[in-house]
Backbone as numpy.savetxt, mean C-alpha at the origin, in Angstrom:
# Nx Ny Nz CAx CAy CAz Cx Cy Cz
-41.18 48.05 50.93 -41.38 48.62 49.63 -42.65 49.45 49.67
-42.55 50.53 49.37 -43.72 51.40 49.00 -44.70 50.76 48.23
-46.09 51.07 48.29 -47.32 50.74 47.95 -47.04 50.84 46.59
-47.69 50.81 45.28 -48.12 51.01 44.26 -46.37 50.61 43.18
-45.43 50.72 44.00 -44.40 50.64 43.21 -43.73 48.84 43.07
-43.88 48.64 41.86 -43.42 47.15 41.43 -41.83 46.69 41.71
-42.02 45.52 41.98 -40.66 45.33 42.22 -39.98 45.00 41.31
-38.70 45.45 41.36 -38.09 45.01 40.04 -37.47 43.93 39.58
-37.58 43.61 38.18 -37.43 41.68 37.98 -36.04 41.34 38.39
-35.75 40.14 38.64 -34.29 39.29 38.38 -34.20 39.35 37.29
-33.04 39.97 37.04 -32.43 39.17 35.74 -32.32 37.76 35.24
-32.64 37.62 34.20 -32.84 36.84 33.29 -31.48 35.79 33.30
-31.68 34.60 33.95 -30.91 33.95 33.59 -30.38 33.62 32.58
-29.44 33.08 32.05 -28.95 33.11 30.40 -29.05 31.73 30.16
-29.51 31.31 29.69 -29.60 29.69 29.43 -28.56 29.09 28.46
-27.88 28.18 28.99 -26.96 27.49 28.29 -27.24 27.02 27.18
-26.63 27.58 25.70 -27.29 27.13 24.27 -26.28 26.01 23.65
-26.83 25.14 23.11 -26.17 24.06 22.32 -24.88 24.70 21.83
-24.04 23.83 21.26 -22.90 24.69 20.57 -23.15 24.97 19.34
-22.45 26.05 19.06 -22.76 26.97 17.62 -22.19 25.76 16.57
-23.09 25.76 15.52 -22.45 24.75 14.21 -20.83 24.92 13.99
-20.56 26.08 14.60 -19.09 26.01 13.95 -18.27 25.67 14.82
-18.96 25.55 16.28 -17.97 25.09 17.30 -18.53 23.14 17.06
-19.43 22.79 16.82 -19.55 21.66 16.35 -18.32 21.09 15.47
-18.62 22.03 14.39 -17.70 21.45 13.42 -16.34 21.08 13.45
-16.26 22.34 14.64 -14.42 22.40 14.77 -14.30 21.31 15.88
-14.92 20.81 16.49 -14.87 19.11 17.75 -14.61 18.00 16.47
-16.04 18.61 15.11 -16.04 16.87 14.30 -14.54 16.91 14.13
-14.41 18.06 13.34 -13.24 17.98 12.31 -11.82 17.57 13.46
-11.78 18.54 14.63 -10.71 17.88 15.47 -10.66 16.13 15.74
-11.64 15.96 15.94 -11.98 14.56 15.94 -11.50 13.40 14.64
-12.50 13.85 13.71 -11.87 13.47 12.60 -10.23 13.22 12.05
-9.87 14.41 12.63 -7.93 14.33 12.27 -7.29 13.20 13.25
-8.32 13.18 14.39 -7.06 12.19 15.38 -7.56 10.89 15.10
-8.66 11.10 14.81 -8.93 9.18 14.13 -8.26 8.97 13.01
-7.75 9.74 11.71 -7.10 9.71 10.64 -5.53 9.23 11.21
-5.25 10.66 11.73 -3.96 10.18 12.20 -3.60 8.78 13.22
-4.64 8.50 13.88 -4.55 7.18 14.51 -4.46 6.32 13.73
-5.40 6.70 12.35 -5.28 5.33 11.46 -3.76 4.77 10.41
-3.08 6.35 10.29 -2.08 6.33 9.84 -1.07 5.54 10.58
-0.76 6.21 11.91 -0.35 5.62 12.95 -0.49 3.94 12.58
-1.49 3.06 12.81 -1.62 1.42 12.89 -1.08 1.00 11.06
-1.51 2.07 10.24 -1.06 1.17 8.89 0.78 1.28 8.95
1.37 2.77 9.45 2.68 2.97 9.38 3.31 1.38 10.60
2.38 1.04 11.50 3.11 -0.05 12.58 2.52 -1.38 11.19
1.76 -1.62 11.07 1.63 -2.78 9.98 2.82 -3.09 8.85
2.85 -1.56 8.42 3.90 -1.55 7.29 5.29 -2.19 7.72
5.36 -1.31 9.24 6.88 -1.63 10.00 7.20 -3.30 10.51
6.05 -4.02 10.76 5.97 -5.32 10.81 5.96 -5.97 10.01
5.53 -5.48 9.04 5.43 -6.42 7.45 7.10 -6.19 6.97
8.06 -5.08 7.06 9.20 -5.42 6.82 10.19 -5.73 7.78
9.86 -5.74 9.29 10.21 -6.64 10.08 10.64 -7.91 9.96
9.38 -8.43 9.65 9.14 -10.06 9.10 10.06 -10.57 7.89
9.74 -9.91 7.27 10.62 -10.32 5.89 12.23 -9.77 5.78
12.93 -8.91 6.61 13.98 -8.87 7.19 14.71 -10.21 8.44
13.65 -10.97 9.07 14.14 -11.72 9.21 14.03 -12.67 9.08
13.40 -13.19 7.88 13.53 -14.02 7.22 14.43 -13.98 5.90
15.42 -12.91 6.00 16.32 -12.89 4.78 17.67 -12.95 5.52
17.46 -12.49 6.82 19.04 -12.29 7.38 19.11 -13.65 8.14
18.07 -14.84 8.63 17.95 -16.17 8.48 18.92 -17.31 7.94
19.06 -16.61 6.65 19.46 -17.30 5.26 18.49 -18.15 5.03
17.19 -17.58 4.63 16.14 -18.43 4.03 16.63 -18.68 2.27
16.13 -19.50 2.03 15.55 -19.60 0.59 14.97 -18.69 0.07
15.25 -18.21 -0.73 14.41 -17.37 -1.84 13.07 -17.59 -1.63
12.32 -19.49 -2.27 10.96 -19.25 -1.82 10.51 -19.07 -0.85
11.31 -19.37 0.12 10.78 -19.02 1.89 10.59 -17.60 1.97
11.61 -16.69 1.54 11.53 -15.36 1.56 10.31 -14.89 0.79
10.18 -15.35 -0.57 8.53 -14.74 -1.08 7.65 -14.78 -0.45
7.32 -16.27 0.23 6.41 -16.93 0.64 5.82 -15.61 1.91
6.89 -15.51 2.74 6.85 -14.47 4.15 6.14 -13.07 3.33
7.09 -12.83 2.39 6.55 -11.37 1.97 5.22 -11.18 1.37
4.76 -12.85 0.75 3.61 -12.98 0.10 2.42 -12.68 0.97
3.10 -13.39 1.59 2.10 -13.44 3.24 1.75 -12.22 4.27
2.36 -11.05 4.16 2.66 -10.32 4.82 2.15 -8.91 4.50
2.35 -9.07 2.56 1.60 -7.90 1.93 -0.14 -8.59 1.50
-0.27 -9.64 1.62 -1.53 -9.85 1.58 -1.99 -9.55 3.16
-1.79 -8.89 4.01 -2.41 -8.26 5.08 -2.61 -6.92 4.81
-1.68 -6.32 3.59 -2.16 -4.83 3.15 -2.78 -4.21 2.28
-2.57 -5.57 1.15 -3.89 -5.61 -0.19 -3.72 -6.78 -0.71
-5.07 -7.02 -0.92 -5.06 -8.29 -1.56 -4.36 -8.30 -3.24
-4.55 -9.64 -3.39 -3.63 -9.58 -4.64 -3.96 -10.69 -5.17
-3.79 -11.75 -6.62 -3.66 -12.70 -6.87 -2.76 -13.70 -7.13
-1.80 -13.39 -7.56 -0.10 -13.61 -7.56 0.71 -12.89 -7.14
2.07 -13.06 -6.61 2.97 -12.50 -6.34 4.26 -13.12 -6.70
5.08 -12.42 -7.26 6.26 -13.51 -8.06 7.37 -12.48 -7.48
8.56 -12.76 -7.32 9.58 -12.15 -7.44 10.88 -12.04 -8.84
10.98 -11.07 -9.73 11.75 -10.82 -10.47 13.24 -10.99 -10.31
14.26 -11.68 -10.31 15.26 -11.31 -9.87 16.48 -10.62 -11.76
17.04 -9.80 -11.74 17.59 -8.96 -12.58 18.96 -9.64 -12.73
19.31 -10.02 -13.90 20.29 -10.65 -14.26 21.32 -9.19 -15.06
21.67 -8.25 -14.71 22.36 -7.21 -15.27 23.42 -7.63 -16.73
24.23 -9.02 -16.47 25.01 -9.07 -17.52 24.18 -9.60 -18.74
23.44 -10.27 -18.45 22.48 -11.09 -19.16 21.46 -10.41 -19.94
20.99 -8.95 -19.28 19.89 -8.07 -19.02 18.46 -9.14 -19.82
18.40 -10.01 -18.73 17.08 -10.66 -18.57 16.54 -10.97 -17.26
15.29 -10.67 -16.56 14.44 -11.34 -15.67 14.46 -12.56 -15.62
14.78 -12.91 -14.38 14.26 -14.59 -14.01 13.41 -14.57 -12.86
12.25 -15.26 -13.19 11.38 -15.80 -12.63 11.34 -16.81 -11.47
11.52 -17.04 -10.27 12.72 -18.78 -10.43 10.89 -19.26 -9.21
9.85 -18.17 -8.80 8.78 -18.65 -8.07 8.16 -17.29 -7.92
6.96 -17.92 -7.91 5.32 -17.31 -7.81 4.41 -18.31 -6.79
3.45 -16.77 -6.27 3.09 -17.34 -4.53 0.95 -17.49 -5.65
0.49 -18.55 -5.80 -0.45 -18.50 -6.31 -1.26 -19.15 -5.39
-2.78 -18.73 -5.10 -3.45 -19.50 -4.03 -2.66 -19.53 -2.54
-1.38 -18.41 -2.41 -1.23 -19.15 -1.00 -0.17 -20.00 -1.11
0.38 -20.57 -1.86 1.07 -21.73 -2.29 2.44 -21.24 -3.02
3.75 -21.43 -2.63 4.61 -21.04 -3.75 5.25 -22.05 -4.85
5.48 -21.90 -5.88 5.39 -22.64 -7.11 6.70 -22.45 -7.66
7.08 -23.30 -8.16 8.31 -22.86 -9.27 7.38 -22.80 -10.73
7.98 -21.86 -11.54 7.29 -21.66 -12.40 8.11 -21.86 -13.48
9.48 -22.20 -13.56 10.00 -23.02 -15.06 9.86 -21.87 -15.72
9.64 -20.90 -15.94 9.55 -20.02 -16.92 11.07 -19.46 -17.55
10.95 -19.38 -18.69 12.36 -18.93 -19.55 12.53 -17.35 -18.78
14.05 -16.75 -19.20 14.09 -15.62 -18.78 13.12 -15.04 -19.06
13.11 -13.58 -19.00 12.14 -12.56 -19.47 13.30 -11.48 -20.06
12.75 -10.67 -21.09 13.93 -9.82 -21.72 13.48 -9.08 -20.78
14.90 -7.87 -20.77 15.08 -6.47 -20.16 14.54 -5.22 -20.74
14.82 -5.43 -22.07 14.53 -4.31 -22.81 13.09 -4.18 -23.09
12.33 -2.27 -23.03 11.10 -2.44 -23.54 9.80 -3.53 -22.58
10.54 -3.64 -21.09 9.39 -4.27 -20.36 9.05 -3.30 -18.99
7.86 -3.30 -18.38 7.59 -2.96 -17.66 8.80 -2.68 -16.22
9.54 -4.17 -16.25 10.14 -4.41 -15.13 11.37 -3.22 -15.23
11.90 -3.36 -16.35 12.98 -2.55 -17.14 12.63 -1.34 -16.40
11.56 -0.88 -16.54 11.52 0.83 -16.04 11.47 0.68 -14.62
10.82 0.05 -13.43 11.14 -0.04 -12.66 12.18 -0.44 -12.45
13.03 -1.02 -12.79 14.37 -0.94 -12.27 15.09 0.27 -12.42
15.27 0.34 -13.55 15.93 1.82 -14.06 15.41 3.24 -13.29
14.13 3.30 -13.08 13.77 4.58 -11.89 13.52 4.14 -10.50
14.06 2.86 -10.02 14.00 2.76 -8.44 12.64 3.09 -7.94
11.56 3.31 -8.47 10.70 3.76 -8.26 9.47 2.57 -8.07
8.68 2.09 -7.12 7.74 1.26 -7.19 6.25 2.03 -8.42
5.48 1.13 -8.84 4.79 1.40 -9.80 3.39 0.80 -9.32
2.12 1.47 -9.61 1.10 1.16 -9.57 0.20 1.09 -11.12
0.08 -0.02 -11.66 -1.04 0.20 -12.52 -2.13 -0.52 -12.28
-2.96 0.88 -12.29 -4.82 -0.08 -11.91 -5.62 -0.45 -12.94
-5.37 -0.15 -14.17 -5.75 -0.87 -14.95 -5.35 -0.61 -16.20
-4.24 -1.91 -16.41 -4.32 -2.39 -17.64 -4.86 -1.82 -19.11
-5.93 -2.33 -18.95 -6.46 -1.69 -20.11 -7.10 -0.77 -20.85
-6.93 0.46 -19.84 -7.23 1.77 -20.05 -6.05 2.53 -20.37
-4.69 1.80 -19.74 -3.05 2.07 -20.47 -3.00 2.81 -21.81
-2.28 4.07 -22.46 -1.89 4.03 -23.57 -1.00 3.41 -24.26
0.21 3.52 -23.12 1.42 2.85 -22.88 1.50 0.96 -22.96
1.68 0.09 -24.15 1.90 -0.95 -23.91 3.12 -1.68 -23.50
3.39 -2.87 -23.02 4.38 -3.22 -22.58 4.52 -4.96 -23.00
5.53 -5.23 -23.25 5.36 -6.72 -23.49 4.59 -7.76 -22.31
4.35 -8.75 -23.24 3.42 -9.43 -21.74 2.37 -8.88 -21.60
1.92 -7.38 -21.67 0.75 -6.89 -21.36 -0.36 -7.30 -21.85
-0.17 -7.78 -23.16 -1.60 -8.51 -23.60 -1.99 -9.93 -23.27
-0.47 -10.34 -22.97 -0.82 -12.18 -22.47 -1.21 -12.13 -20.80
-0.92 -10.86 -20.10 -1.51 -10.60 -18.80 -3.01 -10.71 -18.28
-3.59 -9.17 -19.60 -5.03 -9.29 -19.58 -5.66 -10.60 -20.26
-4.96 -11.36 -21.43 -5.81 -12.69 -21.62 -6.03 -13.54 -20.30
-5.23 -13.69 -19.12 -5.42 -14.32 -17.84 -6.19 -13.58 -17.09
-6.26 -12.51 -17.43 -7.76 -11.85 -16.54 -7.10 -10.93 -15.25
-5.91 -10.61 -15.45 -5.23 -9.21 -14.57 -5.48 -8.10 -14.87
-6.27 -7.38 -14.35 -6.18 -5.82 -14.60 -5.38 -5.21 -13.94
-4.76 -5.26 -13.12 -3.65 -4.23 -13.28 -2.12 -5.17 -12.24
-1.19 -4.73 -12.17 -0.51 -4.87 -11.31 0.60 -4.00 -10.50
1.32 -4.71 -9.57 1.83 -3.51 -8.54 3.25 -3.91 -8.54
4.96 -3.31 -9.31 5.36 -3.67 -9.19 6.79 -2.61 -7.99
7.65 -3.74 -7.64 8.35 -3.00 -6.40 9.61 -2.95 -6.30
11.00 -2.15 -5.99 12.04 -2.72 -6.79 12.27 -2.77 -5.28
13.55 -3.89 -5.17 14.50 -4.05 -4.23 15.77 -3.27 -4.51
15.99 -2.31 -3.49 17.12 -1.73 -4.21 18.60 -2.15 -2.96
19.85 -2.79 -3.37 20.77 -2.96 -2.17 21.83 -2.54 -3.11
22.52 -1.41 -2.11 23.89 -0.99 -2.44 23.62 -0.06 -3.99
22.74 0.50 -3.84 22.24 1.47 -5.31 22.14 0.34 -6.45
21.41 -0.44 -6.81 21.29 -1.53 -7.60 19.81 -2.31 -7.19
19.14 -2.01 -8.68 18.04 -2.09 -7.80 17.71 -3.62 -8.87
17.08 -4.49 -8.55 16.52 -6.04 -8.73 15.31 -6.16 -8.45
């Protein structure tokens, strides 16, 4: 190299920079979806076991209370609850019978008289096949019989579910 003349630099290595916030974001958020969907995934296998179970304990030929008892048991792994009774639908009669309720864990006969059809909660679930969520009670506009002797026992809301076989739902 000639006297007086500088040599010329290396280029500048480029230094590897953190990832841009938005390539961040797009890892969380990818991330985020497959833990969601994983989680969907284990509640959809819970769900599928929970009517597993109670399928065979009906094709068994259990008892009725044996059959609550399983299902009692089975949806208290998916929400808790305090009672669980099964309705069964008397169509000619159009009254509810009661014939057991799963309280504490425990299933009970509960002696209870029919229940009318007309003008009750159960009534509409049957009639729209449709399961029902009410979370609370007493924010309802809508009353229903029973509804006030419910909240005197201290229920705020309940979850009811129809069985439907052969388009006929109970």
């Amino acid at each position: 190299m000639a006297p007086g003349r500088k040599r010329p630099k290396k280029p500048a290595e480029k230094k590897r920079s953190a990832p841009s916030p938005v390539h961040r974001t797009k890892a969380e958020a990818a991330s985020a979806l497959a833990n969601k969907l994983l989680a969907m995934l284990d509640q959809k296998s819970e769900q599928l076991a929970l009517i597993n179970g109670i399928l065979r304990t009906i094709i068994s030929g259990a008892e009725l209370s044996d059959v609550l008892r399983v299902f009692a048991s089975n949806l208290k792994t998916l929400c808790p609850f305090d009672r669980c009774s099964i309705s069964i639908y008397d169509e000619k009669a159009r009254v509810f019978h009661v014939p057991y309720m799963v309280v504490g864990g425990r299933v009970l006969e509960t002696q209870e008289p029919p229940r009318p059809f007309d003008s009750t909660i159960l009534s509409k679930v049957v009639e729209t096949r449709q399961p029902l969520l009410r979370g609370n009670l007493a924010a309802e506009e809508t009353r229903y019989a029973r509804d006030g002797e419910f909240m005197e026992k201290g229920f705020a809301g309940e979850m009811l579910f129809p069985l439907t076989v052969s388009n006929r739902a109970f």
